[in-house]
mmCIF file of C-alpha atoms and ligand atoms in Angstrom:
data_model
loop_
_atom_site.group_PDB
_atom_site.id
_atom_site.type_symbol
_atom_site.label_atom_id
_atom_site.label_comp_id
_atom_site.label_asym_id
_atom_site.label_seq_id
_atom_site.Cartn_x
_atom_site.Cartn_y
_atom_site.Cartn_z
ATOM 1 C CA MET A 1202 0.000 0.000 0.000
ATOM 2 C CA GLN A 1203 1.134 3.542 -0.662
ATOM 3 C CA TYR A 1204 0.185 6.546 1.448
ATOM 4 C CA THR A 1205 -0.339 10.264 1.081
ATOM 5 C CA THR A 1206 0.445 12.753 3.831
ATOM 6 C CA LEU A 1207 -2.471 14.998 4.769
ATOM 7 C CA ASN A 1208 -2.073 18.730 5.503
ATOM 8 C CA ASN A 1209 -1.929 17.964 9.247
ATOM 9 C CA GLY A 1210 0.782 15.303 8.880
ATOM 10 C CA ILE A 1211 -1.519 12.257 9.131
ATOM 11 C CA GLN A 1212 -0.808 9.377 6.737
ATOM 12 C CA MET A 1213 -3.748 8.182 4.608
ATOM 13 C CA PRO A 1214 -3.709 5.103 2.335
ATOM 14 C CA LEU A 1215 -4.009 6.044 -1.343
ATOM 15 C CA LEU A 1216 -6.466 3.222 -1.894
ATOM 16 C CA GLY A 1217 -9.415 2.251 0.264
ATOM 17 C CA PHE A 1218 -12.637 0.298 0.278
ATOM 18 C CA GLY A 1219 -15.991 1.994 -0.368
ATOM 19 C CA THR A 1220 -18.721 0.482 1.774
ATOM 20 C CA TYR A 1221 -21.889 1.957 0.291
ATOM 21 C CA GLY A 1222 -24.345 -0.972 0.143
ATOM 22 C CA VAL A 1223 -21.945 -3.286 2.010
ATOM 23 C CA ASN A 1224 -23.544 -4.375 5.262
ATOM 24 C CA ARG A 1225 -22.049 -7.830 5.696
ATOM 25 C CA VAL A 1226 -19.257 -8.197 8.230
ATOM 26 C CA ASP A 1227 -17.808 -11.150 6.271
ATOM 27 C CA THR A 1228 -17.497 -8.982 3.140
ATOM 28 C CA LEU A 1229 -15.663 -6.338 5.157
ATOM 29 C CA LEU A 1230 -13.381 -8.988 6.672
ATOM 30 C CA ALA A 1231 -12.646 -10.332 3.185
ATOM 31 C CA ALA A 1232 -11.539 -6.822 2.202
ATOM 32 C CA ILE A 1233 -9.314 -6.610 5.299
ATOM 33 C CA ASP A 1234 -7.806 -9.985 4.370
ATOM 34 C CA CYS A 1235 -7.063 -8.634 0.871
ATOM 35 C CA GLY A 1236 -5.043 -5.835 2.509
ATOM 36 C CA TYR A 1237 -7.492 -2.912 2.631
ATOM 37 C CA ARG A 1238 -6.999 -0.672 5.667
ATOM 38 C CA LEU A 1239 -8.959 2.424 4.643
ATOM 39 C CA PHE A 1240 -12.727 1.965 4.954
ATOM 40 C CA ASP A 1241 -15.170 4.621 3.834
ATOM 41 C CA THR A 1242 -18.519 4.600 5.581
ATOM 42 C CA ALA A 1243 -21.167 7.240 6.406
ATOM 43 C CA GLN A 1244 -24.128 7.698 8.708
ATOM 44 C CA MET A 1245 -26.300 7.456 5.590
ATOM 45 C CA TYR A 1246 -24.987 3.980 4.677
ATOM 46 C CA GLY A 1247 -26.385 2.464 7.894
ATOM 47 C CA ASN A 1248 -23.304 0.246 8.300
ATOM 48 C CA GLU A 1249 -21.031 2.081 10.768
ATOM 49 C CA LYS A 1250 -21.783 -0.621 13.341
ATOM 50 C CA GLU A 1251 -20.806 -3.442 10.946
ATOM 51 C CA VAL A 1252 -17.631 -1.622 9.911
ATOM 52 C CA GLY A 1253 -16.718 -1.282 13.597
ATOM 53 C CA ILE A 1254 -17.425 -4.984 14.239
ATOM 54 C CA ALA A 1255 -15.213 -6.063 11.316
ATOM 55 C CA ILE A 1256 -12.318 -3.799 12.353
ATOM 56 C CA ARG A 1257 -12.517 -4.898 15.998
ATOM 57 C CA GLU A 1258 -12.536 -8.523 14.884
ATOM 58 C CA ALA A 1259 -9.443 -7.903 12.741
ATOM 59 C CA ILE A 1260 -7.740 -6.296 15.749
ATOM 60 C CA THR A 1261 -8.599 -9.054 18.242
ATOM 61 C CA LYS A 1262 -8.511 -12.156 16.006
ATOM 62 C CA ARG A 1263 -6.029 -11.212 13.277
ATOM 63 C CA GLY A 1264 -3.644 -9.110 15.363
ATOM 64 C CA ILE A 1265 -3.856 -6.021 13.134
ATOM 65 C CA LYS A 1266 -3.276 -2.816 15.085
ATOM 66 C CA ARG A 1267 -5.981 -0.146 15.308
ATOM 67 C CA GLU A 1268 -3.419 2.418 14.066
ATOM 68 C CA GLU A 1269 -3.048 0.489 10.814
ATOM 69 C CA PHE A 1270 -6.674 1.226 9.948
ATOM 70 C CA PHE A 1271 -7.965 4.483 8.527
ATOM 71 C CA ILE A 1272 -11.696 4.821 9.084
ATOM 72 C CA THR A 1273 -13.668 7.561 7.389
ATOM 73 C CA THR A 1274 -17.263 8.384 8.215
ATOM 74 C CA LYS A 1275 -19.553 11.264 7.327
ATOM 75 C CA LEU A 1276 -22.181 13.444 8.974
ATOM 76 C CA SER A 1277 -24.974 12.756 6.510
ATOM 77 C CA SER A 1278 -27.616 15.439 7.099
ATOM 78 C CA ASN A 1279 -27.912 19.151 7.710
ATOM 79 C CA MET A 1280 -27.254 19.738 11.412
ATOM 80 C CA SER A 1281 -26.901 22.631 13.839
ATOM 81 C CA PHE A 1282 -23.715 22.988 15.913
ATOM 82 C CA GLU A 1283 -25.328 21.040 18.779
ATOM 83 C CA GLY A 1284 -26.811 18.506 16.350
ATOM 84 C CA ALA A 1285 -23.381 17.879 14.832
ATOM 85 C CA LYS A 1286 -21.876 17.373 18.295
ATOM 86 C CA LYS A 1287 -24.491 14.665 18.891
ATOM 87 C CA GLY A 1288 -23.902 13.263 15.403
ATOM 88 C CA ILE A 1289 -20.179 12.909 16.099
ATOM 89 C CA GLU A 1290 -20.867 11.093 19.371
ATOM 90 C CA SER A 1291 -23.331 8.825 17.570
ATOM 91 C CA SER A 1292 -20.721 7.818 14.941
ATOM 92 C CA LEU A 1293 -18.024 7.317 17.599
ATOM 93 C CA LYS A 1294 -20.419 5.019 19.478
ATOM 94 C CA ALA A 1295 -21.584 3.082 16.406
ATOM 95 C CA LEU A 1296 -18.023 2.464 15.183
ATOM 96 C CA ASP A 1297 -16.659 1.867 18.700
ATOM 97 C CA LEU A 1298 -13.036 2.136 17.564
ATOM 98 C CA GLY A 1299 -11.865 4.784 20.028
ATOM 99 C CA TYR A 1300 -11.514 7.546 17.439
ATOM 100 C CA ILE A 1301 -12.424 8.393 13.848
ATOM 101 C CA ASP A 1302 -9.530 8.828 11.420
ATOM 102 C CA LEU A 1303 -11.368 11.153 9.052
ATOM 103 C CA LEU A 1304 -14.768 12.801 9.478
ATOM 104 C CA LEU A 1305 -16.435 14.459 6.492
ATOM 105 C CA ILE A 1306 -19.486 16.625 5.967
ATOM 106 C CA HIS A 1307 -21.315 14.434 3.458
ATOM 107 C CA GLU A 1308 -22.623 17.282 1.269
ATOM 108 C CA PRO A 1309 -22.403 21.081 1.259
ATOM 109 C CA TYR A 1310 -25.359 21.449 3.663
ATOM 110 C CA ALA A 1311 -26.818 24.854 4.558
ATOM 111 C CA GLN A 1312 -25.347 24.665 8.081
ATOM 112 C CA ALA A 1313 -22.003 23.165 7.021
ATOM 113 C CA LYS A 1314 -20.033 25.921 8.782
ATOM 114 C CA ASP A 1315 -21.773 25.214 12.114
ATOM 115 C CA MET A 1316 -21.229 21.486 11.625
ATOM 116 C CA TYR A 1317 -17.568 22.092 10.928
ATOM 117 C CA ARG A 1318 -17.186 24.113 14.155
ATOM 118 C CA ALA A 1319 -18.404 21.057 16.088
ATOM 119 C CA MET A 1320 -15.982 18.874 14.120
ATOM 120 C CA GLN A 1321 -13.095 21.226 14.941
ATOM 121 C CA GLU A 1322 -13.958 20.936 18.627
ATOM 122 C CA ALA A 1323 -13.921 17.118 18.480
ATOM 123 C CA TYR A 1324 -10.663 17.249 16.491
ATOM 124 C CA LYS A 1325 -9.009 19.321 19.226
ATOM 125 C CA GLU A 1326 -10.264 16.812 21.802
ATOM 126 C CA GLY A 1327 -8.528 14.008 19.874
ATOM 127 C CA LYS A 1328 -11.766 12.232 18.910
ATOM 128 C CA ILE A 1329 -11.045 12.733 15.196
ATOM 129 C CA LYS A 1330 -7.618 12.651 13.516
ATOM 130 C CA ALA A 1331 -8.475 14.618 10.366
ATOM 131 C CA LEU A 1332 -11.388 16.693 9.063
ATOM 132 C CA GLY A 1333 -12.836 17.030 5.614
ATOM 133 C CA ILE A 1334 -15.776 17.708 3.364
ATOM 134 C CA SER A 1335 -17.462 15.989 0.466
ATOM 135 C CA SER A 1336 -18.822 17.153 -2.872
ATOM 136 C CA PHE A 1337 -17.747 20.771 -2.327
ATOM 137 C CA THR A 1338 -17.313 22.392 -5.763
ATOM 138 C CA PRO A 1339 -14.408 24.860 -6.319
ATOM 139 C CA LYS A 1340 -16.631 27.872 -5.593
ATOM 140 C CA VAL A 1341 -18.249 26.390 -2.489
ATOM 141 C CA PHE A 1342 -14.868 25.118 -1.280
ATOM 142 C CA SER A 1343 -13.168 28.529 -1.626
ATOM 143 C CA GLU A 1344 -15.989 30.277 0.242
ATOM 144 C CA PHE A 1345 -16.026 27.607 2.969
ATOM 145 C CA MET A 1346 -12.272 27.887 3.570
ATOM 146 C CA LYS A 1347 -12.661 31.472 4.825
ATOM 147 C CA SER A 1348 -14.365 30.202 7.988
ATOM 148 C CA CYS A 1349 -12.107 27.230 8.773
ATOM 149 C CA GLU A 1350 -9.674 27.271 11.655
ATOM 150 C CA VAL A 1351 -8.526 23.690 10.983
ATOM 151 C CA LEU A 1352 -8.060 23.346 7.223
ATOM 152 C CA PRO A 1353 -10.014 20.469 5.655
ATOM 153 C CA ALA A 1354 -7.520 17.734 4.803
ATOM 154 C CA VAL A 1355 -9.733 15.980 2.242
ATOM 155 C CA ASN A 1356 -12.560 16.818 -0.173
ATOM 156 C CA GLN A 1357 -14.232 13.595 -1.318
ATOM 157 C CA CYS A 1358 -15.884 14.170 -4.697
ATOM 158 C CA GLU A 1359 -17.151 12.331 -7.726
ATOM 159 C CA THR A 1360 -13.875 11.768 -9.631
ATOM 160 C CA HIS A 1361 -13.175 9.377 -12.488
ATOM 161 C CA ILE A 1362 -12.051 9.306 -16.108
ATOM 162 C CA TYR A 1363 -15.098 11.301 -17.265
ATOM 163 C CA TYR A 1364 -15.017 13.875 -14.446
ATOM 164 C CA GLN A 1365 -11.418 14.560 -13.521
ATOM 165 C CA GLN A 1366 -11.966 17.629 -11.290
ATOM 166 C CA ARG A 1367 -8.976 19.602 -12.518
ATOM 167 C CA ALA A 1368 -10.398 23.019 -11.460
ATOM 168 C CA LEU A 1369 -11.088 21.655 -7.992
ATOM 169 C CA ILE A 1370 -7.553 20.270 -7.642
ATOM 170 C CA GLU A 1371 -6.182 23.736 -8.484
ATOM 171 C CA ALA A 1372 -8.548 25.480 -6.035
ATOM 172 C CA MET A 1373 -7.466 23.130 -3.234
ATOM 173 C CA LYS A 1374 -3.698 23.336 -3.842
ATOM 174 C CA PRO A 1375 -3.023 26.440 -1.695
ATOM 175 C CA TYR A 1376 -4.565 24.631 1.300
ATOM 176 C CA LYS A 1377 -2.964 21.236 0.555
ATOM 177 C CA THR A 1378 -6.464 19.740 0.709
ATOM 178 C CA ILE A 1379 -6.392 16.494 -1.217
ATOM 179 C CA LEU A 1380 -8.989 15.031 -3.530
ATOM 180 C CA GLU A 1381 -10.548 11.665 -2.722
ATOM 181 C CA SER A 1382 -12.477 10.015 -5.521
ATOM 182 C CA TRP A 1383 -15.935 8.610 -4.948
ATOM 183 C CA SER A 1384 -17.393 6.291 -7.581
ATOM 184 C CA PRO A 1385 -14.015 5.815 -9.321
ATOM 185 C CA PHE A 1386 -15.765 3.357 -11.715
ATOM 186 C CA VAL A 1387 -18.800 5.651 -12.186
ATOM 187 C CA ALA A 1388 -20.595 2.844 -10.290
ATOM 188 C CA GLY A 1389 -20.366 0.856 -13.564
ATOM 189 C CA LYS A 1390 -22.437 3.436 -15.501
ATOM 190 C CA SER A 1391 -21.623 5.414 -18.693
ATOM 191 C CA GLY A 1392 -20.089 2.364 -20.422
ATOM 192 C CA PHE A 1393 -17.163 2.669 -18.023
ATOM 193 C CA PHE A 1394 -15.924 -0.940 -18.112
ATOM 194 C CA ASP A 1395 -16.070 -1.005 -21.960
ATOM 195 C CA ASN A 1396 -14.309 2.279 -22.596
ATOM 196 C CA PRO A 1397 -12.117 1.500 -25.658
ATOM 197 C CA ILE A 1398 -9.177 3.677 -24.559
ATOM 198 C CA LEU A 1399 -9.056 2.022 -21.135
ATOM 199 C CA VAL A 1400 -9.472 -1.433 -22.697
ATOM 200 C CA GLN A 1401 -6.546 -0.779 -25.044
ATOM 201 C CA ILE A 1402 -4.270 0.603 -22.315
ATOM 202 C CA ALA A 1403 -5.175 -2.247 -19.956
ATOM 203 C CA GLN A 1404 -4.107 -4.849 -22.550
ATOM 204 C CA LYS A 1405 -0.709 -3.199 -22.851
ATOM 205 C CA TYR A 1406 0.033 -3.523 -19.120
ATOM 206 C CA ASN A 1407 -1.651 -6.908 -18.679
ATOM 207 C CA LYS A 1408 -4.093 -5.250 -16.286
ATOM 208 C CA ASN A 1409 -7.842 -4.659 -16.508
ATOM 209 C CA VAL A 1410 -9.939 -1.530 -16.989
ATOM 210 C CA ALA A 1411 -10.639 -1.150 -13.257
ATOM 211 C CA GLN A 1412 -6.934 -1.322 -12.425
ATOM 212 C CA VAL A 1413 -5.960 1.229 -15.084
ATOM 213 C CA ALA A 1414 -8.679 3.641 -13.918
ATOM 214 C CA LEU A 1415 -7.535 3.374 -10.298
ATOM 215 C CA ARG A 1416 -3.885 3.694 -11.254
ATOM 216 C CA PHE A 1417 -4.753 6.864 -13.200
ATOM 217 C CA LEU A 1418 -6.109 8.378 -9.971
ATOM 218 C CA VAL A 1419 -3.509 7.256 -7.423
ATOM 219 C CA GLN A 1420 -0.663 8.162 -9.788
ATOM 220 C CA GLN A 1421 -1.875 11.777 -9.443
ATOM 221 C CA GLY A 1422 -2.064 11.535 -5.639
ATOM 222 C CA ILE A 1423 -5.855 11.176 -5.657
ATOM 223 C CA VAL A 1424 -7.161 8.727 -3.036
ATOM 224 C CA ALA A 1425 -9.657 6.213 -4.456
ATOM 225 C CA ILE A 1426 -12.264 4.145 -2.600
ATOM 226 C CA PRO A 1427 -13.757 1.616 -5.036
ATOM 227 C CA LYS A 1428 -16.585 -0.531 -3.752
ATOM 228 C CA ALA A 1429 -16.483 -4.264 -4.475
ATOM 229 C CA SER A 1430 -18.626 -6.984 -2.997
ATOM 230 C CA ASN A 1431 -17.072 -9.625 -5.258
ATOM 231 C CA PRO A 1432 -13.785 -10.908 -3.700
ATOM 232 C CA LYS A 1433 -12.199 -11.162 -7.164
ATOM 233 C CA HIS A 1434 -12.866 -7.454 -7.694
ATOM 234 C CA MET A 1435 -11.450 -6.625 -4.245
ATOM 235 C CA GLN A 1436 -8.202 -8.361 -5.145
ATOM 236 C CA GLU A 1437 -7.958 -6.795 -8.580
ATOM 237 C CA ASN A 1438 -8.542 -3.282 -7.262
ATOM 238 C CA ILE A 1439 -5.739 -3.404 -4.716
ATOM 239 C CA ALA A 1440 -3.204 -4.789 -7.244
ATOM 240 C CA ILE A 1441 -2.324 -1.398 -8.702
ATOM 241 C CA PHE A 1442 0.983 -0.602 -7.030
ATOM 242 C CA ASP A 1443 3.143 -2.817 -9.241
ATOM 243 C CA PHE A 1444 2.903 -0.801 -12.449
ATOM 244 C CA SER A 1445 2.929 2.834 -13.670
ATOM 245 C CA LEU A 1446 1.109 4.405 -16.569
ATOM 246 C CA SER A 1447 3.337 6.169 -19.089
ATOM 247 C CA VAL A 1448 3.049 9.910 -19.704
ATOM 248 C CA ALA A 1449 1.376 9.166 -23.064
ATOM 249 C CA ASP A 1450 -1.207 6.855 -21.479
ATOM 250 C CA MET A 1451 -1.963 9.365 -18.713
ATOM 251 C CA LYS A 1452 -2.493 11.966 -21.465
ATOM 252 C CA ALA A 1453 -4.789 9.642 -23.416
ATOM 253 C CA ILE A 1454 -6.940 9.083 -20.309
ATOM 254 C CA ARG A 1455 -6.945 12.829 -19.570
ATOM 255 C CA SER A 1456 -8.585 13.340 -22.972
ATOM 256 C CA LEU A 1457 -11.666 11.408 -21.743
ATOM 257 C CA ASP A 1458 -12.593 14.202 -19.312
ATOM 258 C CA THR A 1459 -16.058 15.678 -19.954
ATOM 259 C CA ASN A 1460 -15.785 17.846 -16.811
ATOM 260 C CA LYS A 1461 -19.368 16.830 -16.014
ATOM 261 C CA THR A 1462 -21.059 14.673 -13.404
ATOM 262 C CA GLN A 1463 -22.316 11.276 -14.604
ATOM 263 C CA PHE A 1464 -24.996 11.115 -11.896
ATOM 264 C CA SER A 1465 -28.373 12.795 -12.240
ATOM 265 C CA TRP A 1466 -28.194 13.725 -8.552
ATOM 266 C CA GLY A 1467 -24.667 15.205 -8.920
ATOM 267 C CA TYR A 1468 -23.945 18.466 -7.108
HETATM 268 N N1 LIG B 2264 -19.302 11.156 -0.605
HETATM 269 C C1 LIG B 2264 -20.290 10.792 -1.387
HETATM 270 O O1 LIG B 2264 -21.269 11.527 -1.591
HETATM 271 C C2 LIG B 2264 -20.222 9.460 -2.068
HETATM 272 C C3 LIG B 2264 -21.074 9.188 -3.147
HETATM 273 C C4 LIG B 2264 -20.961 7.940 -3.765
HETATM 274 C C5 LIG B 2264 -20.038 7.004 -3.313
HETATM 275 N N2 LIG B 2264 -19.227 7.299 -2.239
HETATM 276 C C6 LIG B 2264 -18.216 6.326 -1.757
HETATM 277 O O2 LIG B 2264 -17.472 5.835 -2.879
HETATM 278 C C7 LIG B 2264 -17.525 4.408 -2.888
HETATM 279 C C8 LIG B 2264 -17.398 3.868 -4.292
HETATM 280 O O3 LIG B 2264 -18.423 4.352 -5.139
HETATM 281 P P1 LIG B 2264 -19.625 3.451 -5.671
HETATM 282 O O4 LIG B 2264 -19.897 2.400 -4.679
HETATM 283 O O5 LIG B 2264 -20.725 4.374 -6.056
HETATM 284 O O6 LIG B 2264 -19.135 2.833 -7.039
HETATM 285 P P2 LIG B 2264 -17.773 2.372 -7.760
HETATM 286 O O7 LIG B 2264 -16.729 2.035 -6.775
HETATM 287 O O8 LIG B 2264 -17.482 3.396 -8.811
HETATM 288 O O9 LIG B 2264 -18.268 1.049 -8.516
HETATM 289 C C9 LIG B 2264 -18.731 -0.078 -7.835
HETATM 290 C C10 LIG B 2264 -19.199 -1.090 -8.864
HETATM 291 O O10 LIG B 2264 -18.076 -1.547 -9.637
HETATM 292 C C11 LIG B 2264 -18.006 -2.970 -9.554
HETATM 293 N N3 LIG B 2264 -16.598 -3.358 -9.508
HETATM 294 C C12 LIG B 2264 -15.713 -3.154 -8.501
HETATM 295 N N4 LIG B 2264 -14.497 -3.606 -8.838
HETATM 296 C C13 LIG B 2264 -14.604 -4.133 -10.080
HETATM 297 C C14 LIG B 2264 -13.685 -4.773 -10.938
HETATM 298 N N5 LIG B 2264 -12.390 -4.929 -10.599
HETATM 299 N N6 LIG B 2264 -14.149 -5.214 -12.149
HETATM 300 C C15 LIG B 2264 -15.431 -5.047 -12.499
HETATM 301 N N7 LIG B 2264 -16.352 -4.460 -11.718
HETATM 302 C C16 LIG B 2264 -15.943 -3.986 -10.513
HETATM 303 C C17 LIG B 2264 -18.706 -3.344 -8.273
HETATM 304 O O11 LIG B 2264 -19.189 -4.687 -8.391
HETATM 305 P P3 LIG B 2264 -19.232 -5.733 -7.170
HETATM 306 O O12 LIG B 2264 -19.804 -5.012 -5.990
HETATM 307 O O13 LIG B 2264 -20.082 -6.819 -7.710
HETATM 308 O O14 LIG B 2264 -17.832 -6.202 -6.887
HETATM 309 C C18 LIG B 2264 -19.826 -2.311 -8.230
HETATM 310 O O15 LIG B 2264 -20.905 -2.698 -9.067
HETATM 311 C C19 LIG B 2264 -18.862 4.107 -2.192
HETATM 312 O O16 LIG B 2264 -18.968 2.759 -1.788
HETATM 313 C C20 LIG B 2264 -18.814 5.089 -1.067
HETATM 314 O O17 LIG B 2264 -17.962 4.626 -0.026
HETATM 315 C C21 LIG B 2264 -19.307 8.515 -1.623
#
C-alpha cells in the first residue's frame, strides 16, 4: 500500500474500500484480508456498526493494530452545531473504535459551517484525527475555507475518467487539501468498463480496466475508494501498485474528461 500525507501530517492510504451498500461483516473482513486498511462509511450507509465490528474482529482475532486502519465516516444530514456534536458522538459510538480517522461533511449542507465548528472541537479533543468535506465544488470550497480554523484535509468528490476535477484540484492546492475520488468506476455506468481507450491501455500492461482507472487516480495523488462486494474485484482493485502508466497513457486518459457529473443527482 502507498500513502499520502495529509495537511496535518496524518498518513492516509491512497487506496481504500468503499462500503456503500456493504452491510455484511464477512465482506468487510474479506476486504481486510485482501489488505485494505482504509474503509469509507457514512451515517447514511447504515453500516457504521458493521464496519466497527469487522475492524474490531481484525484487531482481536487477526492481530492487526488499530493504528493500521484508517476509518472515514460522514455526517450525513444538515445539522446545527449542537446537532453535529451529537452526530459525532453517535458515529463514535456506532463504530466503537476509540476515534475516527477522518470525518467528512457528506454534502455542502446549509449549516455546514456550524457542523464544521463542532468537528473542529472534536478534532481538538482528539476524537477525530483529520477533518474534511465531500462534494464541495471549487466555488463552495473557496468560500467555505474562509471560515475554517482547521483546514479540511480531504474533499471527497465524484472523480473518475469522465469527471477529472482539474479546477477543484487547483482550487485546493493552496490549502494542501487532497482530492478523494468517490465512484471511481462511475458505479459501472456510462459504459465505463467497456471504454475502448481504457481497454486498449489495460491490454498493454496486462491489467484490466478497473486497475488502469484506479492507477490513473492514485498516480496523481488522488485517493480512491472503489466498492467491491465480489472478492475477485477486491483483489484486482488493490493490485495497482506494481505498475505505472506512461506519460502518453496518462495523457490519453486525460482526454476522456467531460468535466461533467455522470450522476443525475450530482452536485
Ligand atoms: N461522498 C459521497 O457523496 C459518495 C457518493 C458515492 C459514493 N461514495 C463512496 O465511494 C464508494 C465507491 O463508489 P460506488 O460504490 O458508487 O461505485 P464504484 O466504486 O465506482 O463502482 C462499484 C461497482 O463496480 C463494480 N466493480 C468493482 N471492482 C470491479 C472490478 N475490478 N471489475 C469489475 N467491476 C468492478 C462493483 O461490483 P461488485 O460489488 O459486484 O464487486 C460495483 O458494481 C462508495 O462505496 C462510497 O464509499 C461517496
